[in-house]
PDB file of C-alpha atoms and ligand atoms in Angstrom:
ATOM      1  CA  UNK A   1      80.421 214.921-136.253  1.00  0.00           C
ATOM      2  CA  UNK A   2      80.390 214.661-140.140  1.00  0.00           C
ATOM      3  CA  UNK A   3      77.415 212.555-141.821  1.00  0.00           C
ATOM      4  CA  UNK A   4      78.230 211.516-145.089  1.00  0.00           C
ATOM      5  CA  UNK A   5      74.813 209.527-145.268  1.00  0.00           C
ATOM      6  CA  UNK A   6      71.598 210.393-143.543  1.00  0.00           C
ATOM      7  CA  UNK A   7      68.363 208.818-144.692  1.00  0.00           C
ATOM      8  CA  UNK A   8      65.682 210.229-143.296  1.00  0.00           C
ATOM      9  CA  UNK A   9      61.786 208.202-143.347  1.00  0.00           C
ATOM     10  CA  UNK A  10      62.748 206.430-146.625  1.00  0.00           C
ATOM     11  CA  UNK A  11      59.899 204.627-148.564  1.00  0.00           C
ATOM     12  CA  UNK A  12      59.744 202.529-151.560  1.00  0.00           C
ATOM     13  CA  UNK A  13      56.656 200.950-152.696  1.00  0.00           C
ATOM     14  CA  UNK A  14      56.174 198.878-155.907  1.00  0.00           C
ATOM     15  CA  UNK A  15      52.444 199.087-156.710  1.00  0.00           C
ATOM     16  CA  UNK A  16      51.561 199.463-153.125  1.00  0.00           C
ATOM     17  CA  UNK A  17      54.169 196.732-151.738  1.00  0.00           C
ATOM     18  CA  UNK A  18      56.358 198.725-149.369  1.00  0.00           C
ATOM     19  CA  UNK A  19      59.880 197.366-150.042  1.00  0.00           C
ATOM     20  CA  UNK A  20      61.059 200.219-147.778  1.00  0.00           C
ATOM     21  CA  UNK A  21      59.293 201.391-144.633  1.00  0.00           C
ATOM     22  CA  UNK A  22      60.364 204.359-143.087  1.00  0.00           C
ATOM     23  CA  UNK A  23      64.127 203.469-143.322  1.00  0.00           C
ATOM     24  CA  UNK A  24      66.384 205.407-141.125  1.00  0.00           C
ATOM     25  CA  UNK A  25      69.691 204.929-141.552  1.00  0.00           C
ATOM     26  CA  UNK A  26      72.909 207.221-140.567  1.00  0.00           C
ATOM     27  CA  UNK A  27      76.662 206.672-141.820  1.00  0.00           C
ATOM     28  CA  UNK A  28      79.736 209.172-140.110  1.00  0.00           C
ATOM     29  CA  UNK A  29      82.432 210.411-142.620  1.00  0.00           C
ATOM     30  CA  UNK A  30      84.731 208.615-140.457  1.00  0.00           C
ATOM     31  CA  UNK A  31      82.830 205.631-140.558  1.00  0.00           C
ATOM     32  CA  UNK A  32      84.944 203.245-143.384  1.00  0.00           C
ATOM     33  CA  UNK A  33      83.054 199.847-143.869  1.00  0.00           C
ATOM     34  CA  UNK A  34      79.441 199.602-143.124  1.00  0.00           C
ATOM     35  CA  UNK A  35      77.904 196.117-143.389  1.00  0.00           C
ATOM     36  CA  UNK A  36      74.366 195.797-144.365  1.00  0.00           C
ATOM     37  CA  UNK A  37      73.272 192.274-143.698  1.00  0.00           C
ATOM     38  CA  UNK A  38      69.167 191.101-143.282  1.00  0.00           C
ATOM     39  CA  UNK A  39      66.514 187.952-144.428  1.00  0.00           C
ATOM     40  CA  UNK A  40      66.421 187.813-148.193  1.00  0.00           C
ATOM     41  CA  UNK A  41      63.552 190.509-149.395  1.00  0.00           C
ATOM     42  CA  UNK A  42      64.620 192.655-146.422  1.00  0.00           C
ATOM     43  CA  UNK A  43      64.835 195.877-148.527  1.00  0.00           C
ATOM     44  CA  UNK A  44      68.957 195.793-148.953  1.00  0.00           C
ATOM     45  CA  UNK A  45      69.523 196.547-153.070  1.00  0.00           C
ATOM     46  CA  UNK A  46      66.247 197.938-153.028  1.00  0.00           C
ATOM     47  CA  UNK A  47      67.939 200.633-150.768  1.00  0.00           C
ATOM     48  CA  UNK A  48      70.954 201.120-152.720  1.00  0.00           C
ATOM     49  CA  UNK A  49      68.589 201.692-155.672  1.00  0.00           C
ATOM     50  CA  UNK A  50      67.415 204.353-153.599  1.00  0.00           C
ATOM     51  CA  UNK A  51      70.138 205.649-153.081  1.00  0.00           C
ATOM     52  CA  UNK A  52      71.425 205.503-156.699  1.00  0.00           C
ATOM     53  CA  UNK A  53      68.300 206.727-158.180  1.00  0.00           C
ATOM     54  CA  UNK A  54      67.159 203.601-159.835  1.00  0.00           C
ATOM     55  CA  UNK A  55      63.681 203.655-157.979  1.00  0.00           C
ATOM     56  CA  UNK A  56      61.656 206.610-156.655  1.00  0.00           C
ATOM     57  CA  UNK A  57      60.768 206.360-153.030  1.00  0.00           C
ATOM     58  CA  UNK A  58      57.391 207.660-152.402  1.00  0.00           C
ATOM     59  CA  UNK A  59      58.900 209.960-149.560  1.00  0.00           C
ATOM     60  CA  UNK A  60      61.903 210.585-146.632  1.00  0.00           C
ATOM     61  CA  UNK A  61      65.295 212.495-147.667  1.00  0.00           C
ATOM     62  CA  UNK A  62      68.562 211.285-148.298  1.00  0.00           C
ATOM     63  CA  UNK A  63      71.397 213.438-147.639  1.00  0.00           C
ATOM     64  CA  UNK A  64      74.712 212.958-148.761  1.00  0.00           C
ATOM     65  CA  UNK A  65      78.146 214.712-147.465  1.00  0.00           C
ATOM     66  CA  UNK A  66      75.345 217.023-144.485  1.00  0.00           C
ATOM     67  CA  UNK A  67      73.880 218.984-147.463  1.00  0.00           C
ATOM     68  CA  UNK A  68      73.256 217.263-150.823  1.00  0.00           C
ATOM     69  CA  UNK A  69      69.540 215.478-151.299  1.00  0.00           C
ATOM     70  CA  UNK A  70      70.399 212.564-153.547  1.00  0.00           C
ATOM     71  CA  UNK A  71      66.591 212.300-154.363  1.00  0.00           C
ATOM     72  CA  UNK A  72      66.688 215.294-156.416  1.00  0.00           C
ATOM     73  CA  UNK A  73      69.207 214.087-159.092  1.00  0.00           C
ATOM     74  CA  UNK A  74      69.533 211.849-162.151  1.00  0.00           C
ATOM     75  CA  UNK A  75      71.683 208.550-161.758  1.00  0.00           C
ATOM     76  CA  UNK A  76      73.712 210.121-163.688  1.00  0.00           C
ATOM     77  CA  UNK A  77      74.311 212.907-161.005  1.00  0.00           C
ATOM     78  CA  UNK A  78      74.604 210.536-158.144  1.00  0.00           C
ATOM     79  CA  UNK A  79      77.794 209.178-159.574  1.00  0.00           C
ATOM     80  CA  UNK A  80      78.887 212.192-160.643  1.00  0.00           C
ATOM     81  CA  UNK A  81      79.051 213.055-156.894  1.00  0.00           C
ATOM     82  CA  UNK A  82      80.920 210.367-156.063  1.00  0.00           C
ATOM     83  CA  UNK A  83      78.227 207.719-154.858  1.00  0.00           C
ATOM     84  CA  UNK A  84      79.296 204.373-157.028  1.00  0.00           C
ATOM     85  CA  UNK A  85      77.519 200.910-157.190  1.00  0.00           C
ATOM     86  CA  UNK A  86      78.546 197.680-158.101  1.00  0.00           C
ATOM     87  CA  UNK A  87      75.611 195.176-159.046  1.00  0.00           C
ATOM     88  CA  UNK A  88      75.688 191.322-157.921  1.00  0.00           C
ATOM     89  CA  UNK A  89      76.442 190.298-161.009  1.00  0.00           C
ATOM     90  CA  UNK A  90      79.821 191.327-162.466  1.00  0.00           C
ATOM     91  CA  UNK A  91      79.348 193.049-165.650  1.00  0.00           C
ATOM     92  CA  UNK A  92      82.563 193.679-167.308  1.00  0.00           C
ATOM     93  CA  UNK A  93      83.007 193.416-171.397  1.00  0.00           C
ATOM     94  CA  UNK A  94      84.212 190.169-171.806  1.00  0.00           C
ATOM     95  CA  UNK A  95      85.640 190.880-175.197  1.00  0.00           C
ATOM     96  CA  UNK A  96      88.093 193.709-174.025  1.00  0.00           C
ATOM     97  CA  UNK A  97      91.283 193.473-172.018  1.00  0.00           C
ATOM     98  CA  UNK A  98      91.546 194.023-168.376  1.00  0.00           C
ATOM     99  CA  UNK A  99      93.022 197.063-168.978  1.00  0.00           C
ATOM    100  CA  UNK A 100      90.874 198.022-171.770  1.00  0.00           C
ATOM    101  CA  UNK A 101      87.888 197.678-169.746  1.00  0.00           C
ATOM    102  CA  UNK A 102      89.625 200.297-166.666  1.00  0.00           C
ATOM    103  CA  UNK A 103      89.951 202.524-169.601  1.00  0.00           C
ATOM    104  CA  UNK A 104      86.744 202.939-170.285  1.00  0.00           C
ATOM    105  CA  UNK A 105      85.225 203.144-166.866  1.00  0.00           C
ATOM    106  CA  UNK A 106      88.066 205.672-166.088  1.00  0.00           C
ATOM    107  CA  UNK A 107      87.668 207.949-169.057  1.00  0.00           C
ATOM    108  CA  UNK A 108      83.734 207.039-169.370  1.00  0.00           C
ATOM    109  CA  UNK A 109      82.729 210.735-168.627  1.00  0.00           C
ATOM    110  CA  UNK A 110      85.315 211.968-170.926  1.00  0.00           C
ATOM    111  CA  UNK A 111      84.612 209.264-173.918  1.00  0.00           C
ATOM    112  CA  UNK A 112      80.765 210.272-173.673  1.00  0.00           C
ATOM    113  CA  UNK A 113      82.615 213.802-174.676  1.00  0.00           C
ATOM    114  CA  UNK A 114      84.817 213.382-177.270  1.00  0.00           C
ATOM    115  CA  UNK A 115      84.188 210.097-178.281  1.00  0.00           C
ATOM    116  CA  UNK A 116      88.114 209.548-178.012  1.00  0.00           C
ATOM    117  CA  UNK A 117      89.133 205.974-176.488  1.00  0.00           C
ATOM    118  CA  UNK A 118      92.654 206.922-175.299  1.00  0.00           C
ATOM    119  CA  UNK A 119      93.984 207.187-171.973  1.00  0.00           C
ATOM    120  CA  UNK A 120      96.371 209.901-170.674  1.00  0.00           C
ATOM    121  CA  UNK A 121      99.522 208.613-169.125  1.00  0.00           C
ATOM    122  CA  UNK A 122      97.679 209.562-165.773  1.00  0.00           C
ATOM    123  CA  UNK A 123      95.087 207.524-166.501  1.00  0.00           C
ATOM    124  CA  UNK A 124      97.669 204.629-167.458  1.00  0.00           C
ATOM    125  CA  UNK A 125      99.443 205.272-164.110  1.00  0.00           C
ATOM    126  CA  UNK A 126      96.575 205.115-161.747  1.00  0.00           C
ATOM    127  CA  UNK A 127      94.810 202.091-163.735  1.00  0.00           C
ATOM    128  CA  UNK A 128      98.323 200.333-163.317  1.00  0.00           C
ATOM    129  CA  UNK A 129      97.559 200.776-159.210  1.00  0.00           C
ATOM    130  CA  UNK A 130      93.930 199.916-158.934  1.00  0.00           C
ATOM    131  CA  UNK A 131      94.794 196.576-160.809  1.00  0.00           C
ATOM    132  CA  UNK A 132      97.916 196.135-158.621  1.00  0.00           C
ATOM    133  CA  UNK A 133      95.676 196.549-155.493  1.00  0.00           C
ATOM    134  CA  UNK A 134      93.335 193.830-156.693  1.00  0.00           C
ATOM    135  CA  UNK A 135      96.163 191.665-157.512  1.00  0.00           C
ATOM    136  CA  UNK A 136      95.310 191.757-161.613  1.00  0.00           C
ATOM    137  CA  UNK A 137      98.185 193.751-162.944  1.00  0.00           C
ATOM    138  CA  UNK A 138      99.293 190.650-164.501  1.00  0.00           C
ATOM    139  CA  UNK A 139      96.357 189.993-166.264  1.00  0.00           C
ATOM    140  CA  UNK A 140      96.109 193.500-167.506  1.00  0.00           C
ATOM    141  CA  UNK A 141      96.317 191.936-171.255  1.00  0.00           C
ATOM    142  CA  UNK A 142      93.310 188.998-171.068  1.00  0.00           C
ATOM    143  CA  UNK A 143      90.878 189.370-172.155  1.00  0.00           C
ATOM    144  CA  UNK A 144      88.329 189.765-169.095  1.00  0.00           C
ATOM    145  CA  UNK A 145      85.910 186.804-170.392  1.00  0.00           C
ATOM    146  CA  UNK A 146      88.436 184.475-169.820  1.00  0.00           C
ATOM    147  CA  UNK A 147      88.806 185.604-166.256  1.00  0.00           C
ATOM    148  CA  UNK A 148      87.597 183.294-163.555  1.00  0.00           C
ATOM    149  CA  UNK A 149      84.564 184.720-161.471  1.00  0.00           C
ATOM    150  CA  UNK A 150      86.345 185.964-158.700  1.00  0.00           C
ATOM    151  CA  UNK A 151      88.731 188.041-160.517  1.00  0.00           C
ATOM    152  CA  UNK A 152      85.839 189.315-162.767  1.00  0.00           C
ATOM    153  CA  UNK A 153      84.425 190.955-159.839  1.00  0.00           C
ATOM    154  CA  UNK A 154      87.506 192.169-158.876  1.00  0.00           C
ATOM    155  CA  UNK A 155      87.695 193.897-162.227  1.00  0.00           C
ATOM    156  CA  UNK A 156      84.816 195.487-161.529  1.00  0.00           C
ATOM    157  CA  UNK A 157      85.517 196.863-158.129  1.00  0.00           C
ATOM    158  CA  UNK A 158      88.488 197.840-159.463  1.00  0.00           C
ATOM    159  CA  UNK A 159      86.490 200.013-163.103  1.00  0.00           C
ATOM    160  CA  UNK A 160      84.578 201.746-159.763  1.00  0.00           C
ATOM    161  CA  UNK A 161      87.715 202.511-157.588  1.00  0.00           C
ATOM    162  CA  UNK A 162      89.620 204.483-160.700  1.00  0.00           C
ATOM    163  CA  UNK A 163      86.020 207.005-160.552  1.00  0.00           C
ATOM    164  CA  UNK A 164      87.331 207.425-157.224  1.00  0.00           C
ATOM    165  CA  UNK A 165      84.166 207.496-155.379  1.00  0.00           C
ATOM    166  CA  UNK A 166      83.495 208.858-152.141  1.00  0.00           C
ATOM    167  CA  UNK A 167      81.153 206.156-151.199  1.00  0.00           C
ATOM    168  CA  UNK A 168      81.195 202.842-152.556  1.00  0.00           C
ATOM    169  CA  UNK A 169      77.742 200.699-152.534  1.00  0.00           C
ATOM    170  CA  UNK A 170      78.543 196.824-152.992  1.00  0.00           C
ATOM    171  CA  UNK A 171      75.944 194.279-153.114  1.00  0.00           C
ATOM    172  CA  UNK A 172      77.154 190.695-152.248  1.00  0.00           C
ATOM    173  CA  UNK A 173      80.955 191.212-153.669  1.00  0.00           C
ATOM    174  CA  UNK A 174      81.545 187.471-152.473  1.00  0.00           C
ATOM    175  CA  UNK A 175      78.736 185.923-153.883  1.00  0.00           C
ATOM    176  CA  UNK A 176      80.131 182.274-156.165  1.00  0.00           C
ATOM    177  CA  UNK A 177      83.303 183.307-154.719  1.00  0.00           C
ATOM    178  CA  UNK A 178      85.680 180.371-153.216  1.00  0.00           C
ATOM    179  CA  UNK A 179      86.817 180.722-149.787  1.00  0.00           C
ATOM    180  CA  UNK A 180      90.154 181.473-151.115  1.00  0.00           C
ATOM    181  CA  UNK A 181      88.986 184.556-153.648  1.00  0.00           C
ATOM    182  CA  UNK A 182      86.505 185.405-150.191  1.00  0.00           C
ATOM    183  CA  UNK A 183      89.862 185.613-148.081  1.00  0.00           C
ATOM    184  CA  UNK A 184      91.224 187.883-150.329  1.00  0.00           C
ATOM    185  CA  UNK A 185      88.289 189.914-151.042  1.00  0.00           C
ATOM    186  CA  UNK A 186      87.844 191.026-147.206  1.00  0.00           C
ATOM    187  CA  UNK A 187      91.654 192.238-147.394  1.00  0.00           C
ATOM    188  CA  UNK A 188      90.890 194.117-150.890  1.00  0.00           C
ATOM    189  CA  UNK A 189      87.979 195.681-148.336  1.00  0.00           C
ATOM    190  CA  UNK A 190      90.687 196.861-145.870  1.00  0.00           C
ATOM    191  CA  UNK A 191      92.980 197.966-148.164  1.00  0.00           C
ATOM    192  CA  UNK A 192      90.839 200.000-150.532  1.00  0.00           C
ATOM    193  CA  UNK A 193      89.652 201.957-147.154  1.00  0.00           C
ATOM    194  CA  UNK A 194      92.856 202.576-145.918  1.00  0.00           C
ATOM    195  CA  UNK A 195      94.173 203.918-148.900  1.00  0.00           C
ATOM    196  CA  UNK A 196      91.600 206.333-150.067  1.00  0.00           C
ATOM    197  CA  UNK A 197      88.776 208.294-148.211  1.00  0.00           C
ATOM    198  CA  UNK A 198      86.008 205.810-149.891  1.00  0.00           C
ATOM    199  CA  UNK A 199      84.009 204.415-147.451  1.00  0.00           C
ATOM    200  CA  UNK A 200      82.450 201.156-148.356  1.00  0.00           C
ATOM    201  CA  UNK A 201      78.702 199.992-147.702  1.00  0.00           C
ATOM    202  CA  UNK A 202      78.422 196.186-148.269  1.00  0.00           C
ATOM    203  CA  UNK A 203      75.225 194.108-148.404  1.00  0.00           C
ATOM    204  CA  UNK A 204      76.251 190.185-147.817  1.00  0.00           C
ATOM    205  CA  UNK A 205      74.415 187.400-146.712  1.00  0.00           C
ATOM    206  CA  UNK A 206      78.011 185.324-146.260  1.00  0.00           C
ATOM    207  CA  UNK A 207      78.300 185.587-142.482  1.00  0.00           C
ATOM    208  CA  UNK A 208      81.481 184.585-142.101  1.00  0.00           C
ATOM    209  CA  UNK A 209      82.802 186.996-144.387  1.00  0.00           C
ATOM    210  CA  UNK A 210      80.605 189.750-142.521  1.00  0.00           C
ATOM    211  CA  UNK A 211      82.295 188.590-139.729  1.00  0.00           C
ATOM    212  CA  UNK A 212      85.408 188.848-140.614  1.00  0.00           C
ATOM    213  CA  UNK A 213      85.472 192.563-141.649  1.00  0.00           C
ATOM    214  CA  UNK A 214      82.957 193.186-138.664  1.00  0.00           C
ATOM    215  CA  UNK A 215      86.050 192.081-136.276  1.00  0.00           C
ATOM    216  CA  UNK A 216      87.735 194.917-136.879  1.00  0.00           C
ATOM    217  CA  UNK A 217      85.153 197.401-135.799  1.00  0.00           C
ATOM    218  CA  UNK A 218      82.869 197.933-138.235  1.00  0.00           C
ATOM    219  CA  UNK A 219      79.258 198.661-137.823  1.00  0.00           C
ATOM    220  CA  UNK A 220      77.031 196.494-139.023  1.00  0.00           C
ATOM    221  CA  UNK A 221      73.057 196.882-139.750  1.00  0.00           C
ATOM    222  CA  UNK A 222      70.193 194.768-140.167  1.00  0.00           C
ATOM    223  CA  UNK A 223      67.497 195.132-142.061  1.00  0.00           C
ATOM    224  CA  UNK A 224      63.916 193.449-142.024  1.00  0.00           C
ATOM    225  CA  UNK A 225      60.952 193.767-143.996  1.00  0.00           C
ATOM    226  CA  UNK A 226      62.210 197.233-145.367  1.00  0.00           C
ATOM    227  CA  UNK A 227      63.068 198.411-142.105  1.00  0.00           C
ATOM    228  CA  UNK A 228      66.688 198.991-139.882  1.00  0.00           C
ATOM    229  CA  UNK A 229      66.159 196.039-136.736  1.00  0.00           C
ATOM    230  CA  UNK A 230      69.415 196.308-135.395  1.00  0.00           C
ATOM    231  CA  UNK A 231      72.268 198.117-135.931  1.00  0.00           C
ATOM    232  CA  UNK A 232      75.350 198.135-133.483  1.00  0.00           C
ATOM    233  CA  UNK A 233      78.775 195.527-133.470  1.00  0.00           C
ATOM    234  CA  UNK A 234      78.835 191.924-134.892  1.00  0.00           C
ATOM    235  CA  UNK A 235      78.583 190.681-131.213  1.00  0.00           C
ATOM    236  CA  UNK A 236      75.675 193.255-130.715  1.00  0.00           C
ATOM    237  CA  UNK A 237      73.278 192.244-133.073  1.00  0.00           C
ATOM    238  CA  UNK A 238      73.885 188.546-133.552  1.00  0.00           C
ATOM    239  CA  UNK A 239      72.757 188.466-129.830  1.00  0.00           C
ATOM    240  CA  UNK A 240      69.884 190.728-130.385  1.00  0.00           C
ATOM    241  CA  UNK A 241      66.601 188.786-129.875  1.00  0.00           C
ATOM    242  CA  UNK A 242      65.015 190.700-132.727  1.00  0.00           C
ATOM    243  CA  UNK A 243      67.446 189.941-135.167  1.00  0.00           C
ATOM    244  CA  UNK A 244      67.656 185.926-134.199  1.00  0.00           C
ATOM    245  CA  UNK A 245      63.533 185.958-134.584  1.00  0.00           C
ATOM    246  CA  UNK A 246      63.874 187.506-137.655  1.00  0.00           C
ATOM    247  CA  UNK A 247      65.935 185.041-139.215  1.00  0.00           C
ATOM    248  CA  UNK A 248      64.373 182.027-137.627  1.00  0.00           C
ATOM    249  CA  UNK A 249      62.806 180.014-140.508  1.00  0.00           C
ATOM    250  CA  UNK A 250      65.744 180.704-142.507  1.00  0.00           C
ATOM    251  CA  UNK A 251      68.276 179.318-140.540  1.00  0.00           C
ATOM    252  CA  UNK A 252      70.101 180.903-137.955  1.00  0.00           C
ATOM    253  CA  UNK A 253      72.002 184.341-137.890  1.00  0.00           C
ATOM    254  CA  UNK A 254      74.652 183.013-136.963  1.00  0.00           C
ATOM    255  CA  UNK A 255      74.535 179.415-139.092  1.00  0.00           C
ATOM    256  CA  UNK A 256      76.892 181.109-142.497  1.00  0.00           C
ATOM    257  CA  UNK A 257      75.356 182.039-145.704  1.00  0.00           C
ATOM    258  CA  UNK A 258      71.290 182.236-143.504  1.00  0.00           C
ATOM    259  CA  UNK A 259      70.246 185.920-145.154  1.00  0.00           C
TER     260      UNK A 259
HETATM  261  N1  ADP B   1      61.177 196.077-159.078  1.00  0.00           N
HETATM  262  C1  ADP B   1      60.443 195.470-158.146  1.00  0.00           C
HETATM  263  N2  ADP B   1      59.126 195.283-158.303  1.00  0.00           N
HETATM  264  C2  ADP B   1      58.385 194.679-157.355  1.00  0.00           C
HETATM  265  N3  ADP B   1      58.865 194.219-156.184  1.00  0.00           N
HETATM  266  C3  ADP B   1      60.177 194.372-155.961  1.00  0.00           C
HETATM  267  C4  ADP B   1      61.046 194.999-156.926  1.00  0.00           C
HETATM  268  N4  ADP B   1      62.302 195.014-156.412  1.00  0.00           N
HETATM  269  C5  ADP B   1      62.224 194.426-155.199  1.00  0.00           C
HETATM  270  N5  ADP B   1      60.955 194.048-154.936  1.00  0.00           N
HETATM  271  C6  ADP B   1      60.487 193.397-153.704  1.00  0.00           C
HETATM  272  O1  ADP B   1      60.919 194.207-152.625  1.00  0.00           O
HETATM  273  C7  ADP B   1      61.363 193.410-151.533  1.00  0.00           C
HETATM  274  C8  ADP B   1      62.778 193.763-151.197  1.00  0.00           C
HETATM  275  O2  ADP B   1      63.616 193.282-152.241  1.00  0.00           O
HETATM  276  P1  ADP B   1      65.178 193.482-152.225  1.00  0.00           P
HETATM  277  O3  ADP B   1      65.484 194.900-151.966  1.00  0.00           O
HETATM  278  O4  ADP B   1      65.695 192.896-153.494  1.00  0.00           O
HETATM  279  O5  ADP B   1      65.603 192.590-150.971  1.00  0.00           O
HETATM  280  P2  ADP B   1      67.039 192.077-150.501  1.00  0.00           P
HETATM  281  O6  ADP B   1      68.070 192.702-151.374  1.00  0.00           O
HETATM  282  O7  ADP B   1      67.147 192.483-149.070  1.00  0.00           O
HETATM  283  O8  ADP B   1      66.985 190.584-150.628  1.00  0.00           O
HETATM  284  C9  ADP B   1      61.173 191.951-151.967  1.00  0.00           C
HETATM  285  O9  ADP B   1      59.946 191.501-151.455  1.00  0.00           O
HETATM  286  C10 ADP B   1      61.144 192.043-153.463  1.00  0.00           C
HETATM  287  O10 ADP B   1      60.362 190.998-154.022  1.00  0.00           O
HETATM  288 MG1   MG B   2      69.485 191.865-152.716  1.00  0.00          MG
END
């Protein structure tokens, strides 16, 4: 079977704190949402700025697509292969259009080398898609400041979708979303999987939005003091002992928005 993530003894310290502990973590190519839930401080954007190459870990490998160690390149490099990351907060620039703001994620490589802000018809085409598939193709022309929250974060799903990554790291999409914007937020999950080969690993601490993606097969994993402590179906490891005892003081696994 294809492994188009395999993370091998991972640590992370910062000044001697391990954030990471010997993380071991394994996603299948045909594996399409992978939900990445744990206690606050368990290690969850600390691993996807492993993975990224925003912080060093001390040792362990990460392989991506069987044969390429992430840990030797640049952040730059990362995305260049196709390994994308959206940050909690949406940062979009609020004093360009919509579509102004797809341009210049879409052509960013290309603007860096000619300095030239205009898209190609292609470009214009396949921005006119992404924004159709998160339901802001009629906002192309706001600016996207005067968005509301959730639809600035859909922006910015959408700026990573037209780099067409291969796979797609998204820390707490739903965070300050209403349960409206949340609804439609787990179908933009589906839908972005089913129509491109991305496969999307999602850190949220919104259970019932965990849930509802998780209901359709996905895999979910929890983490714990910079460790995996469960990893299997939503059924799985909300009835794993471990995972309840980890999350005791905090609420409940299974009580909503307890990570
Ligand atoms: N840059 C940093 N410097 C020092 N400690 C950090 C840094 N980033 C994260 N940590 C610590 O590492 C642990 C894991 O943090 P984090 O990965 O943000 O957890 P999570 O995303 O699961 O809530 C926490 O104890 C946090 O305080
Ligand atoms: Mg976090």
């Amino acid at each position: 079977m294809d492994t188009l993530l395999y993370v091998d003894g991972l640590v992370v310290s910062f000044d001697g704190f391990l954030a990471l502990r010997n993380l071991n973590l394994i996603v299948d190519s045909h594996e399409r949402i992978r939900l990445l839930i744990g206690p606050n401080g368990a290690g969850k954007t600390t691993l996807f700025d492993a993975l990224t190459g925003q912080v060093k870990p001390v040792t362990g490998r990460v392989l991506f697509q069987d044969h390429i160690n992430l840990l030797g390149l640049s952040e730059h490099a990362i995305a260049n292969r196709g390994v994308i990351r959206k940050f909690q907060t949406p940062s979009v620039f609020p004093d360009h259009t919509v579509f102004e703001n797809m341009v210049l994620s879409s052509g960013r490589k290309r603007f860096l080398a000619t300095l030239s802000a205009r898209a190609s018809s292609l470009d214009h085409d396949r921005i006119a898609e992404v924004l159709d598939q998160v339901g802001l193709r009629q906002h192309a022309n706001e600016r996207a400041g005067s968005l509301s929250h959730g639809q600035k974060q859909w922006l910015e799903i959408a700026m990573l979708l037209v780099q067409a990554p291969t796979l797609l790291l998204l820390d707490e999409p739903v965070a300050g979303m209403t349960r409206a914007e949340k609804e439609k937020t787990a179908a933009l999950m589906e839908s972005i999987v089913e129509r491109s080969a991305c496969t999307i690993m999602l850190i949220e601490h919104d259970m019932e939005f965990v849930r509802k993606i998780a209901r359709r097969g996905h895999q979910v994993t929890v983490m714990h003091e910079g460790s995996v402590l469960s990893e299997g179906s939503i059924d799985r490891v909300q009835s794993d002992e471990r995972v309840i005892e980890a999350y005791l003081g905090r609420g409940r696994v299974t009580a909503g928005a307890a990570c």
